[in-house]
Tab-separated table of C-alpha atoms and ligand atoms in Angstrom:
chain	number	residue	atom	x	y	z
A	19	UNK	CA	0.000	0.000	0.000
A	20	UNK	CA	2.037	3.313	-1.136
A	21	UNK	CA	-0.126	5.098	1.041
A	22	UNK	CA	0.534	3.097	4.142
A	23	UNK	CA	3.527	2.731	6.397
A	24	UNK	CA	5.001	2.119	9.560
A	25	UNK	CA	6.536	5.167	10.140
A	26	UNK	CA	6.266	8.797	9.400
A	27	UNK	CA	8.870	11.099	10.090
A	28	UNK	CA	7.566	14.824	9.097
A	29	UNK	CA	10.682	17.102	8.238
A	30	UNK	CA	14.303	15.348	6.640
A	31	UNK	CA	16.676	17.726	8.451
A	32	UNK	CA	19.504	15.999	10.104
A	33	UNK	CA	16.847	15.085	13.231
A	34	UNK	CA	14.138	13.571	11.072
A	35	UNK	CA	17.210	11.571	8.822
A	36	UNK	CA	19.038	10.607	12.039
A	37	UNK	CA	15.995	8.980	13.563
A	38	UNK	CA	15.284	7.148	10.403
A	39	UNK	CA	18.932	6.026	9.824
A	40	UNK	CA	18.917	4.611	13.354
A	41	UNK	CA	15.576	3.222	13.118
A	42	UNK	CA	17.081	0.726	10.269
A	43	UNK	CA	20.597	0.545	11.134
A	44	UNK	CA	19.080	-0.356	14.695
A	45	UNK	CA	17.218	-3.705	12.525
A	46	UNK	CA	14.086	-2.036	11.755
A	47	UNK	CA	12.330	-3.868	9.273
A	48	UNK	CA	9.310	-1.779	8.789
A	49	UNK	CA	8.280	0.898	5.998
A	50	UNK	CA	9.670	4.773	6.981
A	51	UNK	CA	8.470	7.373	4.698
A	52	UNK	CA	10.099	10.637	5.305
A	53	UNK	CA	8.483	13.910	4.442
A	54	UNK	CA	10.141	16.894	3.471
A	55	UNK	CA	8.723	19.871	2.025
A	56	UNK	CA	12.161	21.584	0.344
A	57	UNK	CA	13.988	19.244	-1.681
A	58	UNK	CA	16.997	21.659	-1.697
A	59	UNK	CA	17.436	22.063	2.208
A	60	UNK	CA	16.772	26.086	1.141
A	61	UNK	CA	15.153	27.205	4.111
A	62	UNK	CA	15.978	24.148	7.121
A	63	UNK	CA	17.925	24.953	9.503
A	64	UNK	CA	20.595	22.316	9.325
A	65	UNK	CA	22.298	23.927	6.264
A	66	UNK	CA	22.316	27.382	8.153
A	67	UNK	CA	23.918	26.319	11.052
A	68	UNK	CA	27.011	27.260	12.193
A	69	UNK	CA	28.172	23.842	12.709
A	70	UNK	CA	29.224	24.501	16.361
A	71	UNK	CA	30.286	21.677	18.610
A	72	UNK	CA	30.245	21.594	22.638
A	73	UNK	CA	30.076	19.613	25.756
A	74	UNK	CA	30.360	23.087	27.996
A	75	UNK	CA	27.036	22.157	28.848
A	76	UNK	CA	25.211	22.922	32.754
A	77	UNK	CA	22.700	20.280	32.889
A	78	UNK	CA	23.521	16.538	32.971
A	79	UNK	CA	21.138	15.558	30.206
A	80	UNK	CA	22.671	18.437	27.387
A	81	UNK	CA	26.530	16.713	28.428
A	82	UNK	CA	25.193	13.203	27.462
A	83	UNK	CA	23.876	13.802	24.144
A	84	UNK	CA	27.133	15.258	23.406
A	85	UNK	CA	29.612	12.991	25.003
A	86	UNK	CA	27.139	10.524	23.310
A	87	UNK	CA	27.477	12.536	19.716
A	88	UNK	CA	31.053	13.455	19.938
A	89	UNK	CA	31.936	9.556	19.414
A	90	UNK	CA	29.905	9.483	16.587
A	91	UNK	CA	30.933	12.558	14.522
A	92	UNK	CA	34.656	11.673	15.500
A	93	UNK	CA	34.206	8.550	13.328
A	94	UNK	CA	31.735	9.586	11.044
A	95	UNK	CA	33.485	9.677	7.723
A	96	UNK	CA	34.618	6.186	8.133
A	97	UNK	CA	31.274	4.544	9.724
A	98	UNK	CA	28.446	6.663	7.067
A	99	UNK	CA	30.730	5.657	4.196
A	100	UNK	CA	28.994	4.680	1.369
A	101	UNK	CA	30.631	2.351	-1.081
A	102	UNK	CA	33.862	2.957	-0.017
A	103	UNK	CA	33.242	7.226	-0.283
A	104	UNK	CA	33.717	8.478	3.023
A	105	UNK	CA	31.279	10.820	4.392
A	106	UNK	CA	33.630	14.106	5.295
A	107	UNK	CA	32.049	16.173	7.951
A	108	UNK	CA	35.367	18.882	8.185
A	109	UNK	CA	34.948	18.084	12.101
A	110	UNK	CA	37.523	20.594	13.580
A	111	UNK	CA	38.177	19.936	17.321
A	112	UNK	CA	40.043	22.970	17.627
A	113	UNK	CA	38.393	23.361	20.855
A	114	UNK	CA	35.484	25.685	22.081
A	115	UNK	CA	35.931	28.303	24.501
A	116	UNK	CA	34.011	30.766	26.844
A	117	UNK	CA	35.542	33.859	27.795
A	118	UNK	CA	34.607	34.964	31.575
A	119	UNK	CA	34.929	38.386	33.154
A	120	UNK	CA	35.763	38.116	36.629
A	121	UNK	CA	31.912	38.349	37.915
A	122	UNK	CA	31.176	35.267	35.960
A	123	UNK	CA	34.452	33.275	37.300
A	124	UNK	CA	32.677	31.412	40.160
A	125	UNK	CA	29.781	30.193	37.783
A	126	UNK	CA	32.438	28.573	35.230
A	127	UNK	CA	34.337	27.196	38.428
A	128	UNK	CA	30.311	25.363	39.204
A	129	UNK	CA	30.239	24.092	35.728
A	130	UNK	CA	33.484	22.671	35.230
A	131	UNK	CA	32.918	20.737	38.664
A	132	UNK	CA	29.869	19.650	37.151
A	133	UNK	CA	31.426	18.863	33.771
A	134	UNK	CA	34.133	16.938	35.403
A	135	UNK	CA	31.657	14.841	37.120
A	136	UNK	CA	30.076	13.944	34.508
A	137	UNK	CA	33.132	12.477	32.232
A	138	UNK	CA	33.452	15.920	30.307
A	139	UNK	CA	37.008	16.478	29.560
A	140	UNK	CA	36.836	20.594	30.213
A	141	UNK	CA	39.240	23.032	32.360
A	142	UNK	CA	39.295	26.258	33.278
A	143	UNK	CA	41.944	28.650	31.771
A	144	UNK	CA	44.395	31.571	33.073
A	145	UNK	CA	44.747	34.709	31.090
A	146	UNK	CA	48.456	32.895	30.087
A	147	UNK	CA	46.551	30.157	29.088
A	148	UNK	CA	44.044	31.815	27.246
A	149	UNK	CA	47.155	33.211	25.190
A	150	UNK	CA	48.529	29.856	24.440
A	151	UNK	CA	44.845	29.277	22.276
A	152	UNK	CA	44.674	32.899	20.845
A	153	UNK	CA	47.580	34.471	21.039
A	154	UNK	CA	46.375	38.047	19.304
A	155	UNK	CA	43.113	37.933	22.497
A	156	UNK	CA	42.880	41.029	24.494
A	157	UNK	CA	42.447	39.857	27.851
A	158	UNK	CA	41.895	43.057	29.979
A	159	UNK	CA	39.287	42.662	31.243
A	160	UNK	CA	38.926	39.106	31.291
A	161	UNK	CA	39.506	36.534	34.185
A	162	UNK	CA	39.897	33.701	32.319
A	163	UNK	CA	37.879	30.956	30.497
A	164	UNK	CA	36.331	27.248	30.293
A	165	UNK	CA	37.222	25.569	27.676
A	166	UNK	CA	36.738	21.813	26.269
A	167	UNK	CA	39.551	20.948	23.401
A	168	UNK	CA	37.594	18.024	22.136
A	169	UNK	CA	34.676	20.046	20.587
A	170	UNK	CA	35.014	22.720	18.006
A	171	UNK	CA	33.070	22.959	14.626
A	172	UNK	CA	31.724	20.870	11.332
A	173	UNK	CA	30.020	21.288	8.358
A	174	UNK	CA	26.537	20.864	9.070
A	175	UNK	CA	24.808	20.154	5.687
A	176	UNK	CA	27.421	17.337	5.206
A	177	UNK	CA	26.034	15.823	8.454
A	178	UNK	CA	22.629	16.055	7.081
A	179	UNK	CA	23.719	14.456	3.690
A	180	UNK	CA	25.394	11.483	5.329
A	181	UNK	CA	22.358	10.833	7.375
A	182	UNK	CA	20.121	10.846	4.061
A	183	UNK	CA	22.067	8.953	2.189
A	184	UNK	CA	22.163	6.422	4.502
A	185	UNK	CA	19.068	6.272	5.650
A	186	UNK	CA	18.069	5.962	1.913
A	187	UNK	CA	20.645	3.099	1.162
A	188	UNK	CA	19.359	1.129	4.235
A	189	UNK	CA	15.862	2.030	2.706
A	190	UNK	CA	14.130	4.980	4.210
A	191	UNK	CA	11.498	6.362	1.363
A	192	UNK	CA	12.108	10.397	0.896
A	193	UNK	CA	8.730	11.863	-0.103
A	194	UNK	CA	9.618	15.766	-1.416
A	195	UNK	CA	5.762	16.913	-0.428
A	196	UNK	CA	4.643	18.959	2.349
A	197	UNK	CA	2.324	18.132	4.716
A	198	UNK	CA	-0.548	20.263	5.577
A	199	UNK	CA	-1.581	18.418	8.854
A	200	UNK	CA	-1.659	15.647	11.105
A	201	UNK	CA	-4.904	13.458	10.630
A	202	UNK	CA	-5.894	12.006	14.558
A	203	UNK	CA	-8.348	10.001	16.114
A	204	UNK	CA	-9.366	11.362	19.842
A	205	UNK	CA	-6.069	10.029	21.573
A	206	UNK	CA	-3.823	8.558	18.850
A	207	UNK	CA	-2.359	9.465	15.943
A	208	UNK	CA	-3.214	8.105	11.974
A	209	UNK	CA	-1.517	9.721	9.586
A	210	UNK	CA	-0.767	12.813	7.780
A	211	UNK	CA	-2.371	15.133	5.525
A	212	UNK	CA	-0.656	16.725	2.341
A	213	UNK	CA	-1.373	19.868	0.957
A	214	UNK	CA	-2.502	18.630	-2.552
A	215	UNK	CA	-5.060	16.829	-0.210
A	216	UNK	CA	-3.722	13.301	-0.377
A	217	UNK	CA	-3.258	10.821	2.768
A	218	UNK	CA	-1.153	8.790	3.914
A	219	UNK	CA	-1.421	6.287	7.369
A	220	UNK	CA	0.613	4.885	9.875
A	221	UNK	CA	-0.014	4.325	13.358
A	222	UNK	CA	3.640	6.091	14.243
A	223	UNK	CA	4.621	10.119	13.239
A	224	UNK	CA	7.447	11.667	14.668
A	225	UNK	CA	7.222	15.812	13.854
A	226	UNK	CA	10.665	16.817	13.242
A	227	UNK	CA	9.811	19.911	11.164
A	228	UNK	CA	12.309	22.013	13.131
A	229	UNK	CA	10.819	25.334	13.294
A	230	UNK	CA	7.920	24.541	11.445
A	231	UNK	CA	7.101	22.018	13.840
A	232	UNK	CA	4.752	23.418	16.398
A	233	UNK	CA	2.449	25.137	13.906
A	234	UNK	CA	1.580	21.227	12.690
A	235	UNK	CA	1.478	20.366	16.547
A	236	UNK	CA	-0.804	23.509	17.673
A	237	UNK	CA	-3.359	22.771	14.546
A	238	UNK	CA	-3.967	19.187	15.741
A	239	UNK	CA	-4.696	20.213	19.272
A	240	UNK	CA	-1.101	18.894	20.347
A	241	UNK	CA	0.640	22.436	21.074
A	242	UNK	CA	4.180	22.710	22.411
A	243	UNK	CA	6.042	25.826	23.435
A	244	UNK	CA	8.270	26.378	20.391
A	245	UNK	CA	8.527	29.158	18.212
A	246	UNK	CA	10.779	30.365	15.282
A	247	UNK	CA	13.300	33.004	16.004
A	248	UNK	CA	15.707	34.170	13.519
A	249	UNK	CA	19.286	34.242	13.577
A	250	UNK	CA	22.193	35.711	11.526
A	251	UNK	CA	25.552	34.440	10.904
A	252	UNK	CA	28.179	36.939	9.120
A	253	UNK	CA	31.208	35.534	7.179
A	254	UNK	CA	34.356	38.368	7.440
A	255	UNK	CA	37.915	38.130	6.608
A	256	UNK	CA	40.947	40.328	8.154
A	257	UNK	CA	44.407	40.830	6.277
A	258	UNK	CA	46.494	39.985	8.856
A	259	UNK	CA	45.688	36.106	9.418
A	260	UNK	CA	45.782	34.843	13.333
A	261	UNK	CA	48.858	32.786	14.588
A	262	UNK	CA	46.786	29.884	15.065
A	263	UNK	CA	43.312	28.417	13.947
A	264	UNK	CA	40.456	29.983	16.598
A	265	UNK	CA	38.705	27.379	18.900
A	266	UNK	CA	34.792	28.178	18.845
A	267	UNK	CA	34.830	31.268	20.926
A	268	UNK	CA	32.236	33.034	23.101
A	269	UNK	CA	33.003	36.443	24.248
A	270	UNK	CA	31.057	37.272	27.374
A	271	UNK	CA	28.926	39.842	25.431
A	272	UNK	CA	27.418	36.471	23.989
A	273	UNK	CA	29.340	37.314	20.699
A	274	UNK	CA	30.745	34.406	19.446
A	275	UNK	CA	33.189	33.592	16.311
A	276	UNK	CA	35.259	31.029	14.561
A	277	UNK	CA	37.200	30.113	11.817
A	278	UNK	CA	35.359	28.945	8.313
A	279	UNK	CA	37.997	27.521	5.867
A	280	UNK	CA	40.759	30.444	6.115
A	281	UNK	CA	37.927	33.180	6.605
A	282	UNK	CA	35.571	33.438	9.651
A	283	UNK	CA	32.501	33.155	11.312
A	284	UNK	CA	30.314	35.181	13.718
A	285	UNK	CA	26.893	35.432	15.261
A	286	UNK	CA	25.196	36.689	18.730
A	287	UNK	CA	22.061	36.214	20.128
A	288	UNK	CA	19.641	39.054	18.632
A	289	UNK	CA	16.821	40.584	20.584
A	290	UNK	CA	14.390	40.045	17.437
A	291	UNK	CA	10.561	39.004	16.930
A	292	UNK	CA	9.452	35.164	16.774
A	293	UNK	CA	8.747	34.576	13.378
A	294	UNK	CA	9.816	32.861	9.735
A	295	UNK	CA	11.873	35.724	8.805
A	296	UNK	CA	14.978	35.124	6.890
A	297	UNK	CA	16.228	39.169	6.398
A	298	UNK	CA	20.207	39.039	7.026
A	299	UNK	CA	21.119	42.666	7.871
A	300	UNK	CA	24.670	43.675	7.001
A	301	UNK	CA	24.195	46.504	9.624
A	302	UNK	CA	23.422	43.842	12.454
A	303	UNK	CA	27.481	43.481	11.960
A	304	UNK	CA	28.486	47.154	12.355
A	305	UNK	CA	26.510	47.674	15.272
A	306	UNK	CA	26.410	44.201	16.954
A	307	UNK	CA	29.576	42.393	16.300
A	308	UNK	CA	31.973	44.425	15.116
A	309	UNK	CA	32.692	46.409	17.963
A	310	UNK	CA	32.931	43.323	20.391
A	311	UNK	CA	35.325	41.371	18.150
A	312	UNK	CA	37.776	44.615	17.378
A	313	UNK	CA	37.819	44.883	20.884
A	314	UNK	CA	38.646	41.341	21.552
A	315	UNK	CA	41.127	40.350	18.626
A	316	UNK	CA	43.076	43.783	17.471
A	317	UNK	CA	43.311	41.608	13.702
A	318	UNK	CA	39.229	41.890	13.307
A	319	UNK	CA	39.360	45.708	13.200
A	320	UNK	CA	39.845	45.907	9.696
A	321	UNK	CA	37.241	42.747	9.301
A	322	UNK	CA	35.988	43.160	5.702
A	323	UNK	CA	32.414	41.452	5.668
A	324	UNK	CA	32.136	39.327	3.022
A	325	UNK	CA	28.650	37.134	3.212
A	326	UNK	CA	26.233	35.969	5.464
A	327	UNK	CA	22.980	34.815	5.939
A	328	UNK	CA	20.214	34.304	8.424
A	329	UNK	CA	18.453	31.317	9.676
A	330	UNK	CA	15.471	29.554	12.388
A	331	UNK	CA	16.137	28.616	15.603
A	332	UNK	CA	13.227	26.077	16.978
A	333	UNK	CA	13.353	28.089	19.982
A	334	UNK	CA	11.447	26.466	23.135
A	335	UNK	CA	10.393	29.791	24.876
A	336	UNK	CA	10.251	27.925	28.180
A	337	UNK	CA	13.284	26.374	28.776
A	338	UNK	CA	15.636	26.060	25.402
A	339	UNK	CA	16.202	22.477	25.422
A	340	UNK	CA	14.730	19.722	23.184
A	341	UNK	CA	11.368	18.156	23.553
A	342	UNK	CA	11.541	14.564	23.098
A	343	UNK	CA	9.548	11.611	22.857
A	344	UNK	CA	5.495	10.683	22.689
A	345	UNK	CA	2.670	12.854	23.288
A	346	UNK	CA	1.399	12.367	26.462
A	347	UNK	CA	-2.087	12.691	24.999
A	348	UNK	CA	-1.891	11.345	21.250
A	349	UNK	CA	-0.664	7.851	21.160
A	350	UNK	CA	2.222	7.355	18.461
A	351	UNK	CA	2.827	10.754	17.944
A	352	UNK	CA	6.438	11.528	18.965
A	353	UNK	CA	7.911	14.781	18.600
A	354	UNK	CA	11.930	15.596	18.248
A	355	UNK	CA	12.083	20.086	18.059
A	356	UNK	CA	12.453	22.751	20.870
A	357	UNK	CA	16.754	22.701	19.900
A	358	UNK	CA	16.902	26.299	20.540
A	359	UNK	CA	19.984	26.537	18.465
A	360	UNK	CA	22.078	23.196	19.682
A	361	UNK	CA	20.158	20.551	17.278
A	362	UNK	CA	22.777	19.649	15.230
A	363	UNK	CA	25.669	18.708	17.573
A	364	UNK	CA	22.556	16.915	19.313
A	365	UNK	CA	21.255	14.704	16.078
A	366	UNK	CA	23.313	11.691	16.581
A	367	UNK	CA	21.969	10.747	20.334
A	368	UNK	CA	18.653	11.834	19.404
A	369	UNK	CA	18.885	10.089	16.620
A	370	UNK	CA	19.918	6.374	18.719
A	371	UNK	CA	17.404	7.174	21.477
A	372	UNK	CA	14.397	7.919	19.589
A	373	UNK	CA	14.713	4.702	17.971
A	374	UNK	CA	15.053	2.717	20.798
A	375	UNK	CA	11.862	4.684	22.198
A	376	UNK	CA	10.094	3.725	19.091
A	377	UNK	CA	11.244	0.791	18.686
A	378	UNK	CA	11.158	-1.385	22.231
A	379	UNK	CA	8.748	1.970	24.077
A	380	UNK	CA	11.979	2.454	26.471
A	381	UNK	CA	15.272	4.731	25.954
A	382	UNK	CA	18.606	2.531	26.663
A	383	UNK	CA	21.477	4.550	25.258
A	384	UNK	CA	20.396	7.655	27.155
A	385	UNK	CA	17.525	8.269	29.696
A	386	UNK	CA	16.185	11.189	27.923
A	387	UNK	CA	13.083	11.217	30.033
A	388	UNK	CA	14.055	14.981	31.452
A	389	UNK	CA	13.371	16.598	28.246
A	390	UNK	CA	9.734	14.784	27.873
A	391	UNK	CA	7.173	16.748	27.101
A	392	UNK	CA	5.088	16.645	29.871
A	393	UNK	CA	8.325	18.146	31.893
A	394	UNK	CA	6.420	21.652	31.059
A	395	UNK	CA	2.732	20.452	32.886
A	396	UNK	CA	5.134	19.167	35.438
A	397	UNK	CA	7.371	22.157	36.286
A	398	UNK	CA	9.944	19.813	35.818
A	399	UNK	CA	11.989	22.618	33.306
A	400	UNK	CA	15.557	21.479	32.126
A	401	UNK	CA	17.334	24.983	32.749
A	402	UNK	CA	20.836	25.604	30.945
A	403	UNK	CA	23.043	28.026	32.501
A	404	UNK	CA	24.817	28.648	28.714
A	405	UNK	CA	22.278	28.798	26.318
A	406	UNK	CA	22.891	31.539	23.141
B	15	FAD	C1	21.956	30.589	12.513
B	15	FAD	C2	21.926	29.271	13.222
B	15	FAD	C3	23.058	28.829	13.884
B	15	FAD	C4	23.037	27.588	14.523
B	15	FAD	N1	24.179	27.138	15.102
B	15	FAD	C5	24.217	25.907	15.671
B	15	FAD	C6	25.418	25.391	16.196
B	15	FAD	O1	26.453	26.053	16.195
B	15	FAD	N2	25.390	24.131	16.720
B	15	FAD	C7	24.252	23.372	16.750
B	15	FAD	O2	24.276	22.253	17.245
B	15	FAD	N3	23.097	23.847	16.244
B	15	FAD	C8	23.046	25.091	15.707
B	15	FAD	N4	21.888	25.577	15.192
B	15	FAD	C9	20.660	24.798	15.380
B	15	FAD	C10	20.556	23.666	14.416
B	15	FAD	O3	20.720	24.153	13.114
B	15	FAD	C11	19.179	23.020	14.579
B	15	FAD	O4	18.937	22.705	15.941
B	15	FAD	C12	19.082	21.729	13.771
B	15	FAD	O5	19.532	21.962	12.462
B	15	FAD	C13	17.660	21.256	13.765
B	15	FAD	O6	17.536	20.226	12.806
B	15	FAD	P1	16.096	19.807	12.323
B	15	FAD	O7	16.268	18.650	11.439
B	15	FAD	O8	15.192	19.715	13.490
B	15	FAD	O9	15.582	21.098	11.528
B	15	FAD	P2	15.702	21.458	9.979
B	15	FAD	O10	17.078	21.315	9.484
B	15	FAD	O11	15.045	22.790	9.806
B	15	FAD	O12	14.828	20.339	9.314
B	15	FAD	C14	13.416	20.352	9.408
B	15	FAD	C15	12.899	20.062	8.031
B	15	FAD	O13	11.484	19.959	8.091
B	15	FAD	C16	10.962	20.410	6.861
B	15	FAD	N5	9.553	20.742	7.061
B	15	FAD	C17	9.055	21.717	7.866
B	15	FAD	N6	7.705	21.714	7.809
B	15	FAD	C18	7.357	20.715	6.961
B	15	FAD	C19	6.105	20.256	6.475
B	15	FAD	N7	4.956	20.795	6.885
B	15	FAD	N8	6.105	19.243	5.576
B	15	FAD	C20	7.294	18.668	5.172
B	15	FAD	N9	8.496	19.093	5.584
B	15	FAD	C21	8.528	20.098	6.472
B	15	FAD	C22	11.833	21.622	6.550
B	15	FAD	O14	11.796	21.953	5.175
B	15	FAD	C23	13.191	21.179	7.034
B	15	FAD	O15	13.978	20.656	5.974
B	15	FAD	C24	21.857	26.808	14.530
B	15	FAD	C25	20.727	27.254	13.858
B	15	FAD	C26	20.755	28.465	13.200
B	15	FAD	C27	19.530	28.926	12.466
């Protein structure tokens, strides 16, 4: 039946293709249709990201998806190979790094206690230190920093290819359609609804439509507290290159910047509207970020912008961390959005776990039972000290 299957995944970003990869490299044997509304990845989110790695994470949950994650993207060429072409990610782990001024010393020195605790391989840096990584950084008036050298940055839309590809080969059915709504039946889920009107059935639909996601959700009477909020990235280059290649680095203005190829990259955390806007504003840089990296890295004064572009965060507006797993109140309807910005470094765990929820109704890999949705009806919120 072409218009039956077993599973539905709703959005082929790298969450929606990680769950189905897992689902049949996990033995699977059912049907998975996947349904994805832009063929060419224009608008997701995956392609726009800036491909930042981290385990300088405050709650427990956030440092096991990436402890979890950073095994699999370290051997992810080799292990997503297909046919003998490795799948090359560009995983830098040059490190990332958060810059502290002395106010904000005694939080990183509760975090890295925490970190450590938890198997995260992160230390706290002197201002000598902090030279040693980025030897141009103006450290006056900064204490020191945290900093994990394992993480650092990849290439996003890579990630999201391997995962497709894969989940194709092992035989995950891509359908380029988008769908208008979920169809239900009082307390469990049936199918989905395209918008040229046709149906299609299964008795499982995971929504991983990113920032589209909780406008499906809200229409079907299953509402979650996600919105989209844009975000801009800006691509400069100096003339006088940097000694060494930049860890990921957040300034304590929230600022943060990197290297891209020989160029780099920046962003901060705007104070914008909700909303599917994707307006990049070259001006954002002269007021925003320029000032805050000439400060910090004399070489960025003369930073000549050359690019840029803006994306979605799938922001959860009450506590910035992933919802995951089933409905409380819609039988086999899972959901996997909320990332608030740290999806991608997230997709392989998510990715496992889901499909052991799906598949056996319990998680094994991970207990990822603190970011289920009915944490919210609960007041059970998973609250992250470092969330930008
Ligand atoms: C500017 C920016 C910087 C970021 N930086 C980082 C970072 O440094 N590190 C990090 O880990 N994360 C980062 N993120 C977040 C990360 O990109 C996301 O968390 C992650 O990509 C989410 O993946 P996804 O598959 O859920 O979403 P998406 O990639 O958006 O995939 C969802 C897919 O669903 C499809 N879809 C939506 N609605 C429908 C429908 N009705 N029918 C069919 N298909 C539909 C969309 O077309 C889309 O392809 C950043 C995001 C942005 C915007």
């Amino acid at each position: 039946m072409p218009n039956k299957a077993d599973v539905i995944i709703i959005g082929g970003g790298v969450i929606g293709s990680s769950i189905a990869y897992n689902l049949l490299n996990d033995g699977f044997a059912g049907k998975i249709l996947v349904f994805e509304k832009d063929g060419l990845y224009e608008f997701a989110s995956t392609p726009r990201s800036a491909g930042g790695f981290r385990q300088l994470y405050t709650t427990v949950i956030n440092m096991q998806l990436s402890k979890y994650s950073l095994q699999i993207y370290k051997d992810f060429a080799k292990t997503m190979a297909i046919d003998g072409e490795e799948m090359e990610i560009d995983f830098k782990q040059r490190g990332y790094l958060f810059l502290a001024k002395d106010d904000m010393m005694p939080k990183f020195e509760q975090h890295l206690k925490l970190q450590n605790e938890n198997g995260i391989n992160s230390r706290l840096l002197d201002k000598n230190e902090l030279l040693d990584i980025i030897p141009e950084l103006n450290t006056e008036d900064i204490a020191g920093g945290l900093y994990c050298s394992e993480s650092g940055y990849l290439d996003p839309y890579s990630v999201m290819q391997g995962y497709i590809r894969n989940a194709k080969k092992l035989g995950a059915e891509y359908v380029y359609a988008e769908v208008d709504s979920l169809i239900t039946d009082q307390d469990h889920i049936k199918g989905i609804k395209l918008v040229d009107g046709s149906e299609y059935f299964s008795p499982i639909v995971v929504n991983c439509a990113g920032a589209w996601a909780s406008i499906l959700g809200e229409k079907a009477g299953v509402p979650l507290p996600v919105v989209p909020l844009p975000r801009q990235i800006f691509q400069f280059d100096i003339e006088k290159p940097l000694k060494k290649y930049l860890p990921l680095t957040m300034d304590p203005t929230g600022v943060y910047f990197r290297h891209e190829g020989e160029k780099f990259i920046s962003g901060y955390a705007e104070d914008i509207e909700p909303g599917i806007n994707f307006k990049w504003r070259r001006s954002a840089f002269e007021e925003h970020i320029w000032p805050v990296i000439a400060n910090r890295i004399p070489n960025f004064e003369n930073a000549k912008i050359e690019r840029g572009w803006s994306g979605l965060y799938d922001f959860n507006t009450e506590d910035h961390n992933a919802i995951l797993g089933e409905y409380p109140t819609m039988k086999g309807y899972f959901v996997a959005f909320g990332f608030s910005g740290h999806g991608m470094q997230q997709a392989p765990a998510v990715g496992k776990c889901l499909s052991e929820l799906i598949r056996t109704g319990k998680y094994r890999t991970i207990d990822l039972t603190p970011l289920r949705v009915e944490r919210f009806a609960e007041k059970e919120l998973v609250v992250e000290d470092a969330i930008y």
